[in-house]
mmCIF file of C-alpha atoms in Angstrom:
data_model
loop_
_atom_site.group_PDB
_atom_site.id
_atom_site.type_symbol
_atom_site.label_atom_id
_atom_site.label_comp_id
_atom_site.label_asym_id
_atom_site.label_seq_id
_atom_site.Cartn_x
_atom_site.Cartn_y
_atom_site.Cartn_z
ATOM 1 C CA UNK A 128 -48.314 -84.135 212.305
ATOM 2 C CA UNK A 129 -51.112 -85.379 214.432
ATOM 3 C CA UNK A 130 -53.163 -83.299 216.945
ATOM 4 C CA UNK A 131 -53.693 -84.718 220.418
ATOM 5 C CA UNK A 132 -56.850 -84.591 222.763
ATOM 6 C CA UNK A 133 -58.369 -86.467 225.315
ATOM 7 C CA UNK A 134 -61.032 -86.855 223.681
ATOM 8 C CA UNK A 135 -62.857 -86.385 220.608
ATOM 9 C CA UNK A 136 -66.416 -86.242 219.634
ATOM 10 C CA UNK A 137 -67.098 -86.735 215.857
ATOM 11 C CA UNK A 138 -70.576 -84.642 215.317
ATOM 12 C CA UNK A 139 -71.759 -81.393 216.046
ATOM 13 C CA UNK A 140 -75.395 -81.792 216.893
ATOM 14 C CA UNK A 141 -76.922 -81.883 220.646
ATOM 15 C CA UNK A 142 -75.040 -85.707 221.342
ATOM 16 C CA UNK A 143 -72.137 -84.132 220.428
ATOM 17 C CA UNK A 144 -71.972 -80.392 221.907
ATOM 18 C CA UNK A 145 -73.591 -81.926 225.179
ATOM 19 C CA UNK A 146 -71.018 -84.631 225.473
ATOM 20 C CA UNK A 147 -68.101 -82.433 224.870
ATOM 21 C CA UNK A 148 -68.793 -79.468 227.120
ATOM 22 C CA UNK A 149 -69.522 -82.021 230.325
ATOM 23 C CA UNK A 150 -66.128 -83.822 229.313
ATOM 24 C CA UNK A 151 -64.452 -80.031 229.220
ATOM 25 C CA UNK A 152 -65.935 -79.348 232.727
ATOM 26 C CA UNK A 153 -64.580 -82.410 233.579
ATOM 27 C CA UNK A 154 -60.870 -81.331 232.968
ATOM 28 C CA UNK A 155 -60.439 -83.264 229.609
ATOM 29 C CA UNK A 156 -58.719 -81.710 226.369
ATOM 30 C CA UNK A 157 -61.475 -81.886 223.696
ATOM 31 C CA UNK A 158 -61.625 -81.829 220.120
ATOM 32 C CA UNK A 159 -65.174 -82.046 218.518
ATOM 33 C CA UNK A 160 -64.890 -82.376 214.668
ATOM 34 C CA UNK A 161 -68.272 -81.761 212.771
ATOM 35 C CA UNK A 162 -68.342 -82.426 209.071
ATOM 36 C CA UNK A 163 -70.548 -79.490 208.226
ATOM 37 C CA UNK A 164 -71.574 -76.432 210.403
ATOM 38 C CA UNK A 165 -72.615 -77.157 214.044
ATOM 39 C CA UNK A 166 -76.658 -78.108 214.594
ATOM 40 C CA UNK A 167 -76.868 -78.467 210.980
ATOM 41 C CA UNK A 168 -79.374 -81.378 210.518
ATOM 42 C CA UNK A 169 -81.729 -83.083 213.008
ATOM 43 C CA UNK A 170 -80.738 -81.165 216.068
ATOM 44 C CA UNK A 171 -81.717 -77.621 214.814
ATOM 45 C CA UNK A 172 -84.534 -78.977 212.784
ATOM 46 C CA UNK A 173 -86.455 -81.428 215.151
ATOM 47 C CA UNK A 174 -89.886 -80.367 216.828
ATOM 48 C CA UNK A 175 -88.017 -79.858 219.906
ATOM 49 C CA UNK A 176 -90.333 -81.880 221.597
ATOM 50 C CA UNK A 177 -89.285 -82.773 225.719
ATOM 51 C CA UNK A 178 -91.075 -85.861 225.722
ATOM 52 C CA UNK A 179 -91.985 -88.816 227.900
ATOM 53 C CA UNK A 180 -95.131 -89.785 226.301
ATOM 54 C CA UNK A 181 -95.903 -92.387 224.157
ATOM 55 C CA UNK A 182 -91.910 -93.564 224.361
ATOM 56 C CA UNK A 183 -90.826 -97.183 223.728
ATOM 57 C CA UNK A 184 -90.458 -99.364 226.519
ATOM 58 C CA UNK A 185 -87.164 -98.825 226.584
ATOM 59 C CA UNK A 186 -86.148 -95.440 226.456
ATOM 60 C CA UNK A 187 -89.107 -94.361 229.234
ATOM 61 C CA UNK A 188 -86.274 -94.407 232.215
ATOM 62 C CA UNK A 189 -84.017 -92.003 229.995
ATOM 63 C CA UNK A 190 -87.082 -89.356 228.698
ATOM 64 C CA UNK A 191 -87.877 -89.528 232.560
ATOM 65 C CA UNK A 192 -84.631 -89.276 233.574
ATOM 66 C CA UNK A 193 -84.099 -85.940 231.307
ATOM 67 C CA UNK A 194 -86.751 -83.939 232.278
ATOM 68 C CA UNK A 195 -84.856 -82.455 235.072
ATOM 69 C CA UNK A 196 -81.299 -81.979 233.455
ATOM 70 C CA UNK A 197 -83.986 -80.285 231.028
ATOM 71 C CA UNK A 198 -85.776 -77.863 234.001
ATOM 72 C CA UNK A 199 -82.198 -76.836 234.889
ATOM 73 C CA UNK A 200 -80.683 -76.219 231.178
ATOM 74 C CA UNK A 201 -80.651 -72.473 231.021
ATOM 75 C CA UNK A 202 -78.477 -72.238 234.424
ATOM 76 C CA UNK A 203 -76.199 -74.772 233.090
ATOM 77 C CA UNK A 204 -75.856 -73.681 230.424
ATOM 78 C CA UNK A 205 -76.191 -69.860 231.296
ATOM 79 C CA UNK A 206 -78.457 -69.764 228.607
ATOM 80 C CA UNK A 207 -82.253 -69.752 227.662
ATOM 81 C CA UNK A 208 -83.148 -72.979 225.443
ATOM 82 C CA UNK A 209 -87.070 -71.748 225.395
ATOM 83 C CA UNK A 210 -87.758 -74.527 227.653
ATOM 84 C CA UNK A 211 -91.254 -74.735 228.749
ATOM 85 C CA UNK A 212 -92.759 -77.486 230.873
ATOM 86 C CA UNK A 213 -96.239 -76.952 228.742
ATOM 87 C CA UNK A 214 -96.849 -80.763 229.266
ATOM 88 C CA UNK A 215 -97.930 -83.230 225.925
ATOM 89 C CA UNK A 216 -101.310 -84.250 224.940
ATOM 90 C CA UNK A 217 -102.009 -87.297 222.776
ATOM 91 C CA UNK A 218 -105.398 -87.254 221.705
ATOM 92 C CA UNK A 219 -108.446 -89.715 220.775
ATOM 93 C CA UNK A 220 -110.932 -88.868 218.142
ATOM 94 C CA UNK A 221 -112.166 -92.210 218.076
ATOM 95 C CA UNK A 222 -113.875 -94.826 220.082
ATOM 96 C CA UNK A 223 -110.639 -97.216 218.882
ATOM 97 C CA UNK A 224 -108.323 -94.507 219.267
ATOM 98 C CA UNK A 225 -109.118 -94.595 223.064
ATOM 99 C CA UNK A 226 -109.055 -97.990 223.729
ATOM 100 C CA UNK A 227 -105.638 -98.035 222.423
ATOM 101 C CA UNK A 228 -104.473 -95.339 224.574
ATOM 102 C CA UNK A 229 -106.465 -97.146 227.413
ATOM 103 C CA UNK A 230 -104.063 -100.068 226.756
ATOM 104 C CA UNK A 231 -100.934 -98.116 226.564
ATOM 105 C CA UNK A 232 -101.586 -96.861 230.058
ATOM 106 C CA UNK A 233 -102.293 -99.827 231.533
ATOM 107 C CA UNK A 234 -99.435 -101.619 230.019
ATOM 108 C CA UNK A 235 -97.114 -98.657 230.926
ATOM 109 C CA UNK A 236 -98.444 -98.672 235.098
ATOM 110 C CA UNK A 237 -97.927 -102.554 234.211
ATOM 111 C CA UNK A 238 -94.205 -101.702 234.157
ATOM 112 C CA UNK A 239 -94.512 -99.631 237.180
ATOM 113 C CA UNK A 240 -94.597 -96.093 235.478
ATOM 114 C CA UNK A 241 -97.250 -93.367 236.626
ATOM 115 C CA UNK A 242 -96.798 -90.149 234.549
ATOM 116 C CA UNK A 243 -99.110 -90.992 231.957
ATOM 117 C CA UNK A 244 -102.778 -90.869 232.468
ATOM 118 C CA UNK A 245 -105.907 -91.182 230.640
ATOM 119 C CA UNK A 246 -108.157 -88.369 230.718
ATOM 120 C CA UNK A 247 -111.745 -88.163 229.241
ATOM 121 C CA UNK A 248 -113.883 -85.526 227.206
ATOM 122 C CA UNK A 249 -114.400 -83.047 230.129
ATOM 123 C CA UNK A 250 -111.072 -83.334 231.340
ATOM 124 C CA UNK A 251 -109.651 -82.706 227.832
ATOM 125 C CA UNK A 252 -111.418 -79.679 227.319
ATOM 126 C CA UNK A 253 -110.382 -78.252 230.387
ATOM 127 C CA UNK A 254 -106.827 -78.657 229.211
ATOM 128 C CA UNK A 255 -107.461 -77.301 225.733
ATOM 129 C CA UNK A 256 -110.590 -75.584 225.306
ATOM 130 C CA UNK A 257 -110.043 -75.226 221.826
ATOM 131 C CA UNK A 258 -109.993 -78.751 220.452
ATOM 132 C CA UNK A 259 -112.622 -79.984 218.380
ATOM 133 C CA UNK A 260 -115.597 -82.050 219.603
ATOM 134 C CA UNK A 261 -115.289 -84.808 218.942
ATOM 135 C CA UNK A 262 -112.091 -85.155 220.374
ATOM 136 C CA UNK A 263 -112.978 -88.382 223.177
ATOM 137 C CA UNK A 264 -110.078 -88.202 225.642
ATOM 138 C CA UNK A 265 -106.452 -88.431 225.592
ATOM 139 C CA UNK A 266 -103.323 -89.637 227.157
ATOM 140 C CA UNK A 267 -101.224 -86.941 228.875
ATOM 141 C CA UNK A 268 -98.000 -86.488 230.629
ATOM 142 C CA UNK A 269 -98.447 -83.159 232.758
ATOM 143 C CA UNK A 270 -94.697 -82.584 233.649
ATOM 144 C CA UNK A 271 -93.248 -83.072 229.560
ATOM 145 C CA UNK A 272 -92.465 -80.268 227.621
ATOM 146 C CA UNK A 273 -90.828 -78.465 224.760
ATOM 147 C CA UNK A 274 -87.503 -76.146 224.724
ATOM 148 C CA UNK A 275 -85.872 -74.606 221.131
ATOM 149 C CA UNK A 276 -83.943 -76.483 219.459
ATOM 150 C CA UNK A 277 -81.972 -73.715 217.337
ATOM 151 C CA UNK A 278 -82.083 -71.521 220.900
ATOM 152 C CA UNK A 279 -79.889 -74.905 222.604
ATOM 153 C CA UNK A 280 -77.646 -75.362 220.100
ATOM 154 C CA UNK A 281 -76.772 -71.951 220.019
ATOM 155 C CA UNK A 282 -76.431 -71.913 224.340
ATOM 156 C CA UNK A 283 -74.188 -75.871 223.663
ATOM 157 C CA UNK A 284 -72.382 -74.076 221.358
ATOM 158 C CA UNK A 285 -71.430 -70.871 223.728
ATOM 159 C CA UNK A 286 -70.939 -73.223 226.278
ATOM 160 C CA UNK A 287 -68.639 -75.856 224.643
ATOM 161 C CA UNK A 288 -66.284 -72.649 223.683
ATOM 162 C CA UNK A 289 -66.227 -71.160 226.795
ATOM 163 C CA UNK A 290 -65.505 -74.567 228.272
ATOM 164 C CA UNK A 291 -62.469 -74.745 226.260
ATOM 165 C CA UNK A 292 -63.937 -77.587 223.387
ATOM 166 C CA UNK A 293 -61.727 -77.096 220.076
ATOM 167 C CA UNK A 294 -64.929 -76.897 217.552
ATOM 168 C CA UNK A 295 -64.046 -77.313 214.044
ATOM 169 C CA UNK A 296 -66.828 -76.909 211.296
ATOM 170 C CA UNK A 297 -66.150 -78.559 208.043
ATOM 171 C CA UNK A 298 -63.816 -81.542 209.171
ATOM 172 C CA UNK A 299 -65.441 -84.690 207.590
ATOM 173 C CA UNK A 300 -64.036 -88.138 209.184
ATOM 174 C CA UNK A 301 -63.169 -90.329 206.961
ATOM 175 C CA UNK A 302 -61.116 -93.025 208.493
ATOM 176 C CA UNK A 303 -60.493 -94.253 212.067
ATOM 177 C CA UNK A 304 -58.065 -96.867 213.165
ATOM 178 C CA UNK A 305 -57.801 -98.795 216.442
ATOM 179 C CA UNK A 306 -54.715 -98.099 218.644
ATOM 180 C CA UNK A 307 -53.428 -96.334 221.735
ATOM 181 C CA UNK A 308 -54.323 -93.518 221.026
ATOM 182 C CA UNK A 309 -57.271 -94.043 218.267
ATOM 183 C CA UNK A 310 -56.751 -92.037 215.022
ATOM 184 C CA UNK A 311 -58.826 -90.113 213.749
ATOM 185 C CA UNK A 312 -58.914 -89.485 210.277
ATOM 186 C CA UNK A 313 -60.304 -86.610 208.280
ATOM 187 C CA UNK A 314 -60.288 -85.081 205.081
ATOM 188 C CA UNK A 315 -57.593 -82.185 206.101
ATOM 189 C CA UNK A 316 -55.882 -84.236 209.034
ATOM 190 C CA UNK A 317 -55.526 -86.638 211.453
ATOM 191 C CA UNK A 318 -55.816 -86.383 214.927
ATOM 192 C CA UNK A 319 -55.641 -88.674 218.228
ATOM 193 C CA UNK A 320 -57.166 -89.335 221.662
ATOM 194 C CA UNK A 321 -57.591 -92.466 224.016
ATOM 195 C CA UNK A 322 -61.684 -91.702 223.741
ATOM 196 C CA UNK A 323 -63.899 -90.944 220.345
ATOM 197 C CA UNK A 324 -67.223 -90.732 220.934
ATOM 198 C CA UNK A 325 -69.441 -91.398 217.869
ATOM 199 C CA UNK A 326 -72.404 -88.884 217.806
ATOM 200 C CA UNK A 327 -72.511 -88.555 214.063
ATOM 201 C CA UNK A 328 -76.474 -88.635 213.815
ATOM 202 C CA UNK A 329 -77.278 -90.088 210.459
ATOM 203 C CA UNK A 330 -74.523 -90.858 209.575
ATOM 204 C CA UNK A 331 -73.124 -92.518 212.541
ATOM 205 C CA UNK A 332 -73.564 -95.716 210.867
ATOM 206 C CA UNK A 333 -70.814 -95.239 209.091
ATOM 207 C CA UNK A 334 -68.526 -93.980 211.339
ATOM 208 C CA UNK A 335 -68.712 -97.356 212.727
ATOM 209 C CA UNK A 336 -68.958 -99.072 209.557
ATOM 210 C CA UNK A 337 -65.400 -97.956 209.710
ATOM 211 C CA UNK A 338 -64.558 -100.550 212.541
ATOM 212 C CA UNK A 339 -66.367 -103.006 210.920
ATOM 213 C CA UNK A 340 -69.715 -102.219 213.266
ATOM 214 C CA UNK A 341 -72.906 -103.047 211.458
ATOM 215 C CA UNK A 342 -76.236 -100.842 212.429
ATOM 216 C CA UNK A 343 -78.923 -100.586 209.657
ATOM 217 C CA UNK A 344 -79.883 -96.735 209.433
ATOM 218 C CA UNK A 345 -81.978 -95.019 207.085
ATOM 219 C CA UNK A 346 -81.184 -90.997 206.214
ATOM 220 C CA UNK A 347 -84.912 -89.787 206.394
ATOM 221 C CA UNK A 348 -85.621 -86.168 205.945
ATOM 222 C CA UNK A 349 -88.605 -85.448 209.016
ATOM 223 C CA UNK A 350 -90.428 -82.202 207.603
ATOM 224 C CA UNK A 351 -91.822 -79.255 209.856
ATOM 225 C CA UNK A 352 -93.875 -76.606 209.126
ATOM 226 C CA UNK A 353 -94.753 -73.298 210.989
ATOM 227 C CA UNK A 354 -97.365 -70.925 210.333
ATOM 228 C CA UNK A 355 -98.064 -67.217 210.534
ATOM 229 C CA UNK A 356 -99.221 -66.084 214.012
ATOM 230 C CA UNK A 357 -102.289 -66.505 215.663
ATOM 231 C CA UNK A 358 -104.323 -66.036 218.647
ATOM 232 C CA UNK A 359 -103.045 -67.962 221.688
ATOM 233 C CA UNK A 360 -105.039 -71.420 221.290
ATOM 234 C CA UNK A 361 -103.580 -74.217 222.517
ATOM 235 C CA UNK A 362 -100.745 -75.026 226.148
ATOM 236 C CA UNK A 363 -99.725 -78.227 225.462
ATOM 237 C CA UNK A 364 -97.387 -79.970 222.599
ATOM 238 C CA UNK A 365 -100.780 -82.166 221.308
ATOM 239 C CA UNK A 366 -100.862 -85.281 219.224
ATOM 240 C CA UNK A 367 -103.201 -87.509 217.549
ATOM 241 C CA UNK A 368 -103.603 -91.269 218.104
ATOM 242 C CA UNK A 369 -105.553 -90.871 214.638
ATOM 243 C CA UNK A 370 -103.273 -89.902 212.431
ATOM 244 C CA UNK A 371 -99.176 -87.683 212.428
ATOM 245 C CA UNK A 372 -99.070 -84.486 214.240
ATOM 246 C CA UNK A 373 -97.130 -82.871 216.636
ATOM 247 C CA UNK A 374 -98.136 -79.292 217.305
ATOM 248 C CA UNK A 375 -97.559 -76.770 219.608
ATOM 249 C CA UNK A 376 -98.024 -72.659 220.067
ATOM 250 C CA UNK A 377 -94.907 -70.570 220.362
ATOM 251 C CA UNK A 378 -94.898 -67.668 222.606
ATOM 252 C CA UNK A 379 -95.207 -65.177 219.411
ATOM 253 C CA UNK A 380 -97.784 -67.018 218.127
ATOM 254 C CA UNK A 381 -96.445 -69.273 215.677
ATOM 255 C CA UNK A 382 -98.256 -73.033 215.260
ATOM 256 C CA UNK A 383 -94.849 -75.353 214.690
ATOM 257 C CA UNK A 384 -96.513 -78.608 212.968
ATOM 258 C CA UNK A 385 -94.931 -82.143 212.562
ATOM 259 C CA UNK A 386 -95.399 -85.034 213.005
ATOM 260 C CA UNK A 387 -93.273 -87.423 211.465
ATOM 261 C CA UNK A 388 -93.886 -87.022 207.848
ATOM 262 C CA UNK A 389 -90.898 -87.412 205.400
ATOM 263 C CA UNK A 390 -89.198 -85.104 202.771
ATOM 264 C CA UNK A 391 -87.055 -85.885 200.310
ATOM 265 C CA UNK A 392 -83.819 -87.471 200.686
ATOM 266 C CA UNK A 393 -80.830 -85.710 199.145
ATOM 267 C CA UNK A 394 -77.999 -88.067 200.128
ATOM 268 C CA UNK A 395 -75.576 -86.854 197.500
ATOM 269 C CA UNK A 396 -75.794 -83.210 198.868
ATOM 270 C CA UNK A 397 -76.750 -84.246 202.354
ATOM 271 C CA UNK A 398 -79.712 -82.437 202.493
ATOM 272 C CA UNK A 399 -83.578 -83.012 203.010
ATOM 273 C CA UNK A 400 -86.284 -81.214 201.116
ATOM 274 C CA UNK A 401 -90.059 -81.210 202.394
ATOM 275 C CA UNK A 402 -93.226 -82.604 200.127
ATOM 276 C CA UNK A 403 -95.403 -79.824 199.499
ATOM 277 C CA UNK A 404 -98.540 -82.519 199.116
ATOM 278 C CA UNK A 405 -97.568 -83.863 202.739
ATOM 279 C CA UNK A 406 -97.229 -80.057 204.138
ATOM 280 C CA UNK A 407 -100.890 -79.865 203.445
ATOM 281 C CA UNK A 408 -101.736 -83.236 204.888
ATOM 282 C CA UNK A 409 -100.222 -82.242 207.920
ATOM 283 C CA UNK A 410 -101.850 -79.382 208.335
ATOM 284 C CA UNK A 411 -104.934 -80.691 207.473
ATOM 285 C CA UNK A 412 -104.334 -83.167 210.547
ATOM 286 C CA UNK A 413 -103.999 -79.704 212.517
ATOM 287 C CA UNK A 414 -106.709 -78.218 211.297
ATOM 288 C CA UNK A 415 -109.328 -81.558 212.469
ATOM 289 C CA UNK A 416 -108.267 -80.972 215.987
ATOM 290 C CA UNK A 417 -108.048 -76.965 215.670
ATOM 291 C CA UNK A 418 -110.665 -76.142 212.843
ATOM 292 C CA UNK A 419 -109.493 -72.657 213.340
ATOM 293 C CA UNK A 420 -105.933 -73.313 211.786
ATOM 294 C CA UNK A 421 -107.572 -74.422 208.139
ATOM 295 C CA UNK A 422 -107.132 -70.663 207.703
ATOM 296 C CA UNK A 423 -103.689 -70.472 208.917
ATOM 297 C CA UNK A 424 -100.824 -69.704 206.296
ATOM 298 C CA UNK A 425 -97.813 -71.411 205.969
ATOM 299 C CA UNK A 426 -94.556 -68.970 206.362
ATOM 300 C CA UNK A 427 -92.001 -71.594 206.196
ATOM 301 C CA UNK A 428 -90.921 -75.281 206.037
ATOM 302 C CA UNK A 429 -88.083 -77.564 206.091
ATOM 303 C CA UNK A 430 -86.816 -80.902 206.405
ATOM 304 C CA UNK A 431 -83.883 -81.975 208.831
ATOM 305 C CA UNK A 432 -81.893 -85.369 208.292
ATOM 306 C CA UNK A 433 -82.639 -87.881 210.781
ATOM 307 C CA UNK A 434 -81.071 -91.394 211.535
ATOM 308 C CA UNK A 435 -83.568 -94.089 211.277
ATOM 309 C CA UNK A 436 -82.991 -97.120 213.009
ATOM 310 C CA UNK A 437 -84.123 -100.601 211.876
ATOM 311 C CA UNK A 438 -85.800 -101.129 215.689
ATOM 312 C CA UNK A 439 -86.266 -97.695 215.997
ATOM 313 C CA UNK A 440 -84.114 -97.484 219.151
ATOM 314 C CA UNK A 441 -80.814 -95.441 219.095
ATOM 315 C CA UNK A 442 -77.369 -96.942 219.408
ATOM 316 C CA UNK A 443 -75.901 -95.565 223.129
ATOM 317 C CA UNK A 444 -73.034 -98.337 223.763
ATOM 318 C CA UNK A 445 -69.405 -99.030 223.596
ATOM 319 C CA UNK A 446 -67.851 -100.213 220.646
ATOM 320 C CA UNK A 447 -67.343 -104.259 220.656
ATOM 321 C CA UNK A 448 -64.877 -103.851 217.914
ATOM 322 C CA UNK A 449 -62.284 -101.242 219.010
ATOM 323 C CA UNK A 450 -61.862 -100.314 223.066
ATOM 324 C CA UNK A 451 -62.245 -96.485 223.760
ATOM 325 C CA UNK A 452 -64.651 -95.779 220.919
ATOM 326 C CA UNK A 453 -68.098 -94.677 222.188
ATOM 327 C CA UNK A 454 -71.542 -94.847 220.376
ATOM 328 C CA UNK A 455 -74.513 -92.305 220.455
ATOM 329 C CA UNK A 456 -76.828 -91.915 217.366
ATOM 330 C CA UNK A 457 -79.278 -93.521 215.463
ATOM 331 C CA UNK A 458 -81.922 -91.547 217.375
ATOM 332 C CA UNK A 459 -84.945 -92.277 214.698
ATOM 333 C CA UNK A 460 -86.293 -88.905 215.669
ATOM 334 C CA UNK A 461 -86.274 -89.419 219.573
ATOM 335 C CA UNK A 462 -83.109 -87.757 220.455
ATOM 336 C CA UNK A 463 -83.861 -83.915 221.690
ATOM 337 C CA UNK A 464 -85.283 -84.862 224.607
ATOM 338 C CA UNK A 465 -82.675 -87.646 225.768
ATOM 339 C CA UNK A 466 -79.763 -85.040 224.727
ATOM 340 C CA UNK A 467 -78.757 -83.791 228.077
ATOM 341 C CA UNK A 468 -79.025 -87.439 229.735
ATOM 342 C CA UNK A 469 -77.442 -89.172 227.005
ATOM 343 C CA UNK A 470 -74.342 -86.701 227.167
ATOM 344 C CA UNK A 471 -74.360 -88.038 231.012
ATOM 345 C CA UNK A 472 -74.016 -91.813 229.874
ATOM 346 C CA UNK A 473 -72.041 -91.252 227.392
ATOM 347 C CA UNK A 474 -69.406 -89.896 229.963
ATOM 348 C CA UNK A 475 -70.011 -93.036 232.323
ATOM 349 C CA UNK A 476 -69.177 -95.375 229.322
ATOM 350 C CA UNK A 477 -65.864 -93.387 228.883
ATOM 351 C CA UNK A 478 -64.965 -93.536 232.712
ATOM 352 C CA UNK A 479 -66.080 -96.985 233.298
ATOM 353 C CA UNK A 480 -68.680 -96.037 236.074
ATOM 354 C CA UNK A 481 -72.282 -97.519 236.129
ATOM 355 C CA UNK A 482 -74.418 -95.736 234.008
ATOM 356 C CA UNK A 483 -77.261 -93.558 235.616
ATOM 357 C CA UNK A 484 -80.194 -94.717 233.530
ATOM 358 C CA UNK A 485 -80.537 -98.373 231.689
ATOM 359 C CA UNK A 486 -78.878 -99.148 228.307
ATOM 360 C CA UNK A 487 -78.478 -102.646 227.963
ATOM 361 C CA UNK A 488 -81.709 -102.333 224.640
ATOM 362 C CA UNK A 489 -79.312 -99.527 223.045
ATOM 363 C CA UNK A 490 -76.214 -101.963 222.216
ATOM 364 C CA UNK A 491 -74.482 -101.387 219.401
ATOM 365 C CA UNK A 492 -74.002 -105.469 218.171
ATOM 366 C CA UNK A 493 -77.745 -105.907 218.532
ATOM 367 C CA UNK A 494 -77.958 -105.546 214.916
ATOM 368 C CA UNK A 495 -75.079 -107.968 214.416
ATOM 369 C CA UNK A 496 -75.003 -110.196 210.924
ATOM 370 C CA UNK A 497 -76.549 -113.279 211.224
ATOM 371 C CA UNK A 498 -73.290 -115.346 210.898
ATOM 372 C CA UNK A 499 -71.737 -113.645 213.693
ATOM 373 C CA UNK A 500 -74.839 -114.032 215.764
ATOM 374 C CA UNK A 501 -74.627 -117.851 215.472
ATOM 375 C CA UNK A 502 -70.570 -117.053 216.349
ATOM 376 C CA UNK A 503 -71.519 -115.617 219.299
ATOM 377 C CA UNK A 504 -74.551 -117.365 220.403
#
């Protein structure tokens, strides 16, 4: 026998729990299957970065758009994420390294954006006293930020229950077949609803594979590490335009270093291992901009699963292939900060009203074959 809903979201990451606890509040029966345990991959393991700066083109009106649904998370969700509005710091060390940064700014207020702005030496060391010399200047976004990523899936996760969300843990889709309502498939059931919302992360590709939707993504394990605690240091999440590193200071004291450097792919076990070599590259990256941190030890690293896509932009779209199926993944290591907005679009798609922020770039036949291209042209 087949379970009902009004809706069901297949993946339990931030797309996911965000999407189904507005479309509880909203008076809709949901069903949110996850194939593993909730916040299991990207979403628990990302930086946690809140993030404006440096963003594509494209997705600049949705990290903008987030920062407040971000400022007011813990009262909607009743929760504290560890949100702090520390702002993000991408620094030059070079002479080229600020020229490009020049040119992103300029090409950014081009498109009528303000919150970035180049900043020189003295300037820079007012913000972070700590940095190197011969740091040159950097581009900064005063109002980003970071929150927790484990601390919000835990507070999505209260909040879906006590919305009334069905959450099972361990229910891995397997097929799903067009209709009114769609079926959903799984490896212990099948269930039904007139919406299905895709948030699978990396593996949302195939999810639509299953309605014959093409999107090239690549599993890629994005490593993290975090050291023992130090002596307050640095405010800001910083960045290099010289090499990968995200870095910022929690309030115990802990240095959490990324960056974008990748692990080991397990896609048998669905799992993603760090490099040891590239843990110490990393830090070394740290360690030019903080000499301090050479010093630092290493407590603990890991590797979360992220969706890579081929354009690097995520897939936020209806399907073209089978009406009330809904898209959202493919984040290529983007997504934490676009969570709460994307939730938010995804619930326009389903109701038909105009969505809040653009996402005509995020469409899922833009990666359609070539053949059907020319079809369509």
């Amino acid at each position: 026998m087949r379970e009902g809903a009004d809706l069901i979201v297949i993946g339990g990451g931030l797309m996911g729990l965000w999407t189904a606890v507005l479309a509880a509040r909203d008076g809709r029966r949901v069903r949110l299957l996850e194939a593993e345990t909730i916040g299991r991959h990207a979403s628990s393991a990302s930086a946690g970065g809140v993030r404006s700066l440096n963003r594509h083109p494209a997705e600049i009106p949705l990290a903008r758009a987030a920062l407040p649904l971000w400022r007011e998370a813990a009262r909607d969700l009743g929760a504290d994420v560890g949100y702090v509005a520390s702002g993000q710091i991408r620094v030059a060390e070079d002479e080229a390294g600020l020229a490009r940064l020049e040119d992103r700014a300029a090409a950014t207020r081009a498109l009528g954006y303000t919150h970035e702005e180049i900043v020189g030496a003295n300037a820079l060391f007012a913000l972070e006293p700590a940095l190197a010399p011969h740091c040159l200047g950097a581009l900064v976004v005063r109002d980003d930020g970071f929150a927790d990523p484990l601390r919000t899936i835990h507070a999505l996760s209260r909040a879906a229950h006590a919305a009334g969300v069905i959450v099972e843990e361990g229910r891995r889709v397997i097929g799903l077949a067009a209709g009114s309502p769609l079926i959903v498939v799984t490896e212990s059931g099948e269930f039904t609803a007139p919406l299905v919302v895709n948030a699978a992360g990396a593996w949302g590709n195939a999810i639509a594979a299953l309605v014959g939707e093409t999107v090239p993504v690549t599993p890629t394990a994005l490593q993290m590490s975090v050291t023992e605690p130090v002596a307050p240091f640095v405010a800001a999440v910083l960045g290099t335009e010289s090499g990968m590193l995200s870095l910022k200071q929690s309030a115990a004291g802990h240095v959490v270093i990324g960056g974008g450097f990748a692990g080991h792919v397990d896609a048998a076990h669905r799992i993603g291992r760090p490099r040891p070599t590239l843990v110490s590259e990393n830090l070394a990256n740290a360690a030019r901009l903080f000499p301090h941190l050479d010093a630092a030890r290493i407590v603990r690293t890991w590797a979360g699963l992220e969706g890579i896509t081929r354009d690097g932009l995520p897939v936020i779209s209806p399907s073209r292939k089978v009406s009330g199926l809904i898209h959202a993944f493919g984040f290529s290591a983007h997504g934490f900060a676009l969570s709460p907005l994307v939730a938010r679009l995804v619930m326009e798609i389903a109701d038909a009203r105009p969505p809040s922020a653009p996402i005509t770039p995020f469409g899922v036949d833009r990666f359609q074959p070539a053949s059907e291209e020319r079809r369509y042209a």
